[in-house]
Amino acid sequence: AQKVTQAQTEISVVEKEDVTLDCVYETRDTTYYLFWYKQPPSGELVFLIRRNSFDEQNEISGRYSWNFQKSTSSFNFTITASQVVDSAVYFCALTPYNFNKFYFGSGTKLNVKP
Amino acid sequence: GAGVSQSPSNKVTEKGKDVELRCDPISGHTALYWYRQSLGQGLEFLIYFQGNSAPDKSGLPSDRFSAERTGGSVSTLTIQRTQQEDSAVYLCASSLLGQNEAFFGQGTRLTVV
């Protein structure tokens, strides 16, 4: 069975603070893919990153960084020096090797206050 | 088109009526997904198409829901005899050969009154 858990329902930070969004997944597949999506108030989901199960190298993109650890089945997302525009709901997702379905976590709502 | 396009963007319908929601995927994308998002909730999988075939319909909530895809492109999600619990945002996504990230449309907000 596939499952993605985002235990943090809502997080509030003050601008310029760093914040980490947690994602824990369950799968029996050896090949799978992990994703993060951002859903701003406008509603459209915006793709942020994809990572395959064989690539545990962490990635940094500007103020965003991702920490993938297979040992703990986690794929955490850190925003450094948060900004008000980062306010959104963030979804972590998992798909098996055949991409027949994206399993989404319940999302974490991030509020960045000025 | 440049992105996934869904129409209508908003739909208000009376309980018991049928509705059709349309999705135009990104050109060349063979994989297409329908998801449903209720207010303040996560994304609920409905159906997956690879080309015109739907190998995974496991998420359709009831037999009132059906979907088709023609020409490996446009998809239509049909809800018959709508109920108030069908009210949600219906999201469509497409991806290239099912091997990359899925790109989502802006969704259709369905309200059943």
Short mmCIF file of C-alpha atoms in Angstrom, two decimals:
data_model
loop_
_atom_site.label_atom_id
_atom_site.label_comp_id
_atom_site.label_asym_id
_atom_site.label_seq_id
_atom_site.Cartn_x
_atom_site.Cartn_y
_atom_site.Cartn_z
CA ALA A 1 0.00 0.00 0.00
CA GLN A 2 1.11 3.52 -0.70
CA LYS A 3 0.61 6.33 1.76
CA VAL A 4 1.91 9.83 2.32
CA THR A 5 1.65 11.54 5.68
CA GLN A 6 2.04 15.23 6.31
CA ALA A 7 1.55 15.51 10.04
CA GLN A 8 1.74 19.29 10.14
CA THR A 9 -1.69 20.62 9.28
CA GLU A 10 -0.80 24.29 9.55
CA ILE A 11 2.37 26.24 10.31
CA SER A 12 2.70 29.95 10.96
CA VAL A 13 6.03 31.74 10.80
CA VAL A 14 7.22 35.30 10.63
CA GLU A 15 8.87 36.47 7.46
CA LYS A 16 12.57 35.60 7.19
CA GLU A 17 12.25 32.59 9.44
CA ASP A 18 13.29 29.18 8.13
CA VAL A 19 10.60 26.53 8.04
CA THR A 20 10.63 22.79 7.36
CA LEU A 21 7.64 20.89 6.06
CA ASP A 22 7.66 17.21 6.91
CA CYS A 23 6.67 14.36 4.64
CA VAL A 24 6.74 10.69 5.51
CA TYR A 25 5.78 8.02 3.01
CA GLU A 26 5.03 4.32 2.90
CA THR A 27 5.55 2.05 -0.06
CA ARG A 28 6.65 -1.49 -0.81
CA ASP A 29 7.95 -0.56 -4.23
CA THR A 30 11.66 -0.28 -4.80
CA THR A 31 11.15 2.20 -7.60
CA TYR A 32 9.01 5.19 -6.87
CA TYR A 33 8.97 8.94 -7.24
CA LEU A 34 8.38 11.70 -4.74
CA PHE A 35 7.07 15.17 -5.43
CA TRP A 36 6.30 18.47 -3.78
CA TYR A 37 3.57 20.74 -5.07
CA LYS A 38 2.57 24.23 -3.98
CA GLN A 39 -1.06 25.35 -4.01
CA PRO A 40 -1.32 29.13 -3.58
CA PRO A 41 -4.65 30.78 -2.79
CA SER A 42 -5.40 30.91 -6.51
CA GLY A 43 -5.87 27.14 -6.34
CA GLU A 44 -3.66 25.79 -9.10
CA LEU A 45 -1.08 23.22 -8.05
CA VAL A 46 2.43 24.19 -8.99
CA PHE A 47 5.11 21.54 -9.39
CA LEU A 48 8.22 22.17 -7.27
CA ILE A 49 10.39 19.08 -7.39
CA ARG A 50 10.56 15.41 -8.35
CA ARG A 51 12.92 12.88 -6.84
CA ASN A 52 13.29 9.20 -7.75
CA SER A 53 13.92 6.51 -5.18
CA PHE A 54 17.45 5.86 -6.36
CA ASP A 55 18.61 9.42 -5.95
CA GLU A 56 19.06 10.41 -2.35
CA GLN A 57 21.11 13.45 -3.12
CA ASN A 58 19.65 16.50 -1.49
CA GLU A 59 18.72 19.39 -3.70
CA ILE A 60 18.79 23.13 -3.27
CA SER A 61 17.00 25.59 -5.48
CA GLY A 62 17.32 29.15 -4.30
CA ARG A 63 15.61 29.39 -0.92
CA TYR A 64 14.16 25.89 -1.27
CA SER A 65 15.89 22.68 -0.26
CA TRP A 66 14.80 19.09 -0.01
CA ASN A 67 16.11 16.32 2.22
CA PHE A 68 15.35 12.79 1.02
CA GLN A 69 16.17 9.98 3.45
CA LYS A 70 15.14 6.47 2.48
CA SER A 71 16.19 5.14 5.88
CA THR A 72 13.42 7.11 7.52
CA SER A 73 11.09 7.23 4.48
CA SER A 74 11.06 10.98 4.63
CA PHE A 75 11.21 13.72 2.04
CA ASN A 76 11.26 17.01 3.91
CA PHE A 77 11.09 20.46 2.39
CA THR A 78 12.81 23.50 3.88
CA ILE A 79 12.19 27.11 2.95
CA THR A 80 14.99 29.42 4.05
CA ALA A 81 14.26 33.06 4.84
CA SER A 82 10.55 32.64 4.22
CA GLN A 83 8.57 35.33 2.45
CA VAL A 84 4.90 36.27 2.49
CA VAL A 85 4.59 34.93 -1.07
CA ASP A 86 5.47 31.49 0.24
CA SER A 87 2.10 31.35 1.97
CA ALA A 88 0.28 28.41 0.43
CA VAL A 89 -0.70 24.82 0.98
CA TYR A 90 2.13 22.44 0.22
CA PHE A 91 1.50 18.88 -0.83
CA CYS A 92 3.90 15.97 -0.82
CA ALA A 93 3.10 13.14 -3.23
CA LEU A 94 4.29 9.67 -4.14
CA THR A 95 3.84 7.72 -7.34
CA PRO A 96 4.90 4.16 -8.13
CA TYR A 97 7.18 3.30 -11.02
CA ASN A 98 4.31 3.13 -13.51
CA PHE A 99 2.93 6.56 -12.60
CA ASN A 100 -0.60 5.24 -12.54
CA LYS A 101 -1.56 7.31 -9.54
CA PHE A 102 -0.22 10.14 -7.46
CA TYR A 103 -0.75 9.58 -3.74
CA PHE A 104 -0.99 12.93 -2.04
CA GLY A 105 -0.54 13.82 1.58
CA SER A 106 -3.20 15.91 3.25
CA GLY A 107 -1.16 19.07 2.80
CA THR A 108 0.47 21.58 5.11
CA LYS A 109 -0.84 25.12 5.13
CA LEU A 110 2.00 27.58 5.55
CA ASN A 111 1.22 31.09 6.74
CA VAL A 112 4.09 33.55 6.49
CA LYS A 113 3.34 36.76 8.32
CA PRO A 114 5.09 40.04 7.61
CA GLY B 1 -1.97 24.62 -25.44
CA ALA B 2 0.62 25.91 -23.04
CA GLY B 3 -0.94 24.32 -20.00
CA VAL B 4 -3.74 22.07 -18.86
CA SER B 5 -7.06 23.77 -19.50
CA GLN B 6 -10.27 22.94 -17.69
CA SER B 7 -13.76 24.16 -18.36
CA PRO B 8 -15.92 25.49 -16.99
CA SER B 9 -13.95 27.14 -14.21
CA ASN B 10 -17.09 27.32 -12.10
CA LYS B 11 -20.31 25.36 -12.30
CA VAL B 12 -23.39 25.68 -10.15
CA THR B 13 -25.98 23.00 -10.67
CA GLU B 14 -29.15 21.81 -9.04
CA LYS B 15 -29.21 18.56 -7.16
CA GLY B 16 -30.18 15.72 -9.46
CA LYS B 17 -28.85 17.31 -12.64
CA ASP B 18 -26.02 15.86 -14.72
CA VAL B 19 -22.80 17.78 -15.29
CA GLU B 20 -19.86 17.43 -17.64
CA LEU B 21 -16.42 18.70 -16.82
CA ARG B 22 -13.83 19.05 -19.55
CA CYS B 23 -10.07 18.75 -19.50
CA ASP B 24 -7.69 19.70 -22.30
CA PRO B 25 -4.27 18.28 -21.44
CA ILE B 26 -0.95 19.61 -22.59
CA SER B 27 -0.38 18.60 -26.19
CA GLY B 28 1.45 15.28 -26.47
CA HIS B 29 0.82 14.24 -22.88
CA THR B 30 -0.43 10.67 -22.89
CA ALA B 31 -1.19 10.35 -19.18
CA LEU B 32 -4.19 12.15 -17.73
CA TYR B 33 -5.49 12.18 -14.18
CA TRP B 34 -8.64 13.40 -12.48
CA TYR B 35 -8.59 14.37 -8.83
CA ARG B 36 -11.17 15.87 -6.51
CA GLN B 37 -10.46 18.34 -3.73
CA SER B 38 -13.16 19.11 -1.22
CA LEU B 39 -13.01 22.36 0.71
CA GLY B 40 -9.89 22.46 2.85
CA GLN B 41 -9.10 18.84 2.10
CA GLY B 42 -6.41 16.94 0.27
CA LEU B 43 -6.56 15.50 -3.19
CA GLU B 44 -8.69 12.44 -3.84
CA PHE B 45 -7.75 10.32 -6.84
CA LEU B 46 -10.58 9.58 -9.25
CA ILE B 47 -9.23 8.06 -12.47
CA TYR B 48 -6.13 7.69 -14.60
CA PHE B 49 -5.92 7.49 -18.39
CA GLN B 50 -3.03 6.26 -20.47
CA GLY B 51 -3.95 7.26 -23.97
CA ASN B 52 -7.66 6.53 -24.32
CA SER B 53 -7.59 3.65 -21.88
CA ALA B 54 -8.39 3.93 -18.20
CA PRO B 55 -6.32 1.24 -16.45
CA ASP B 56 -7.21 2.64 -13.05
CA LYS B 57 -10.76 3.71 -12.27
CA SER B 58 -10.51 2.73 -8.65
CA GLY B 59 -11.13 6.19 -7.32
CA LEU B 60 -14.51 6.87 -8.89
CA PRO B 61 -16.81 7.25 -5.86
CA SER B 62 -19.91 5.69 -7.36
CA ASP B 63 -21.49 4.59 -10.62
CA ARG B 64 -22.80 8.13 -11.03
CA PHE B 65 -19.27 9.11 -12.01
CA SER B 66 -17.80 8.25 -15.38
CA ALA B 67 -15.01 9.57 -17.55
CA GLU B 68 -13.82 9.17 -21.07
CA ARG B 69 -10.96 10.32 -23.18
CA THR B 70 -11.00 10.57 -26.94
CA GLY B 71 -8.18 10.86 -29.43
CA GLY B 72 -5.70 10.57 -26.62
CA SER B 73 -6.42 14.18 -25.79
CA VAL B 74 -9.55 15.76 -24.33
CA SER B 75 -11.18 14.09 -21.36
CA THR B 76 -14.68 14.53 -19.98
CA LEU B 77 -15.73 13.70 -16.44
CA THR B 78 -19.47 13.19 -16.13
CA ILE B 79 -21.40 13.20 -12.90
CA GLN B 80 -24.99 12.02 -13.14
CA ARG B 81 -27.74 12.90 -10.71
CA THR B 82 -25.48 15.23 -8.76
CA GLN B 83 -25.63 15.27 -4.99
CA GLN B 84 -24.55 17.99 -2.59
CA GLU B 85 -21.58 15.90 -1.47
CA ASP B 86 -20.27 16.11 -5.03
CA SER B 87 -19.48 19.77 -4.43
CA ALA B 88 -15.71 20.16 -4.74
CA VAL B 89 -12.97 21.36 -7.00
CA TYR B 90 -12.26 18.85 -9.74
CA LEU B 91 -8.65 18.93 -10.88
CA CYS B 92 -7.20 17.48 -14.02
CA ALA B 93 -3.51 16.81 -14.62
CA SER B 94 -1.46 15.48 -17.47
CA SER B 95 2.05 14.18 -17.89
CA LEU B 96 4.33 13.06 -20.67
CA LEU B 97 4.34 9.28 -21.07
CA GLY B 98 3.56 9.01 -17.36
CA GLN B 99 7.20 9.41 -16.57
CA ASN B 100 7.42 12.94 -15.36
CA GLU B 101 5.74 15.34 -13.05
CA ALA B 102 2.05 15.94 -13.57
CA PHE B 103 0.93 19.41 -14.55
CA PHE B 104 -2.37 20.49 -13.12
CA GLY B 105 -5.13 22.65 -14.51
CA GLN B 106 -6.79 25.40 -12.55
CA GLY B 107 -9.72 23.14 -11.70
CA THR B 108 -13.49 23.29 -12.01
CA ARG B 109 -15.30 24.40 -8.89
CA LEU B 110 -18.56 22.47 -8.77
CA THR B 111 -21.33 23.58 -6.44
CA VAL B 112 -24.45 21.48 -6.13
CA VAL B 113 -27.38 23.37 -4.64
#
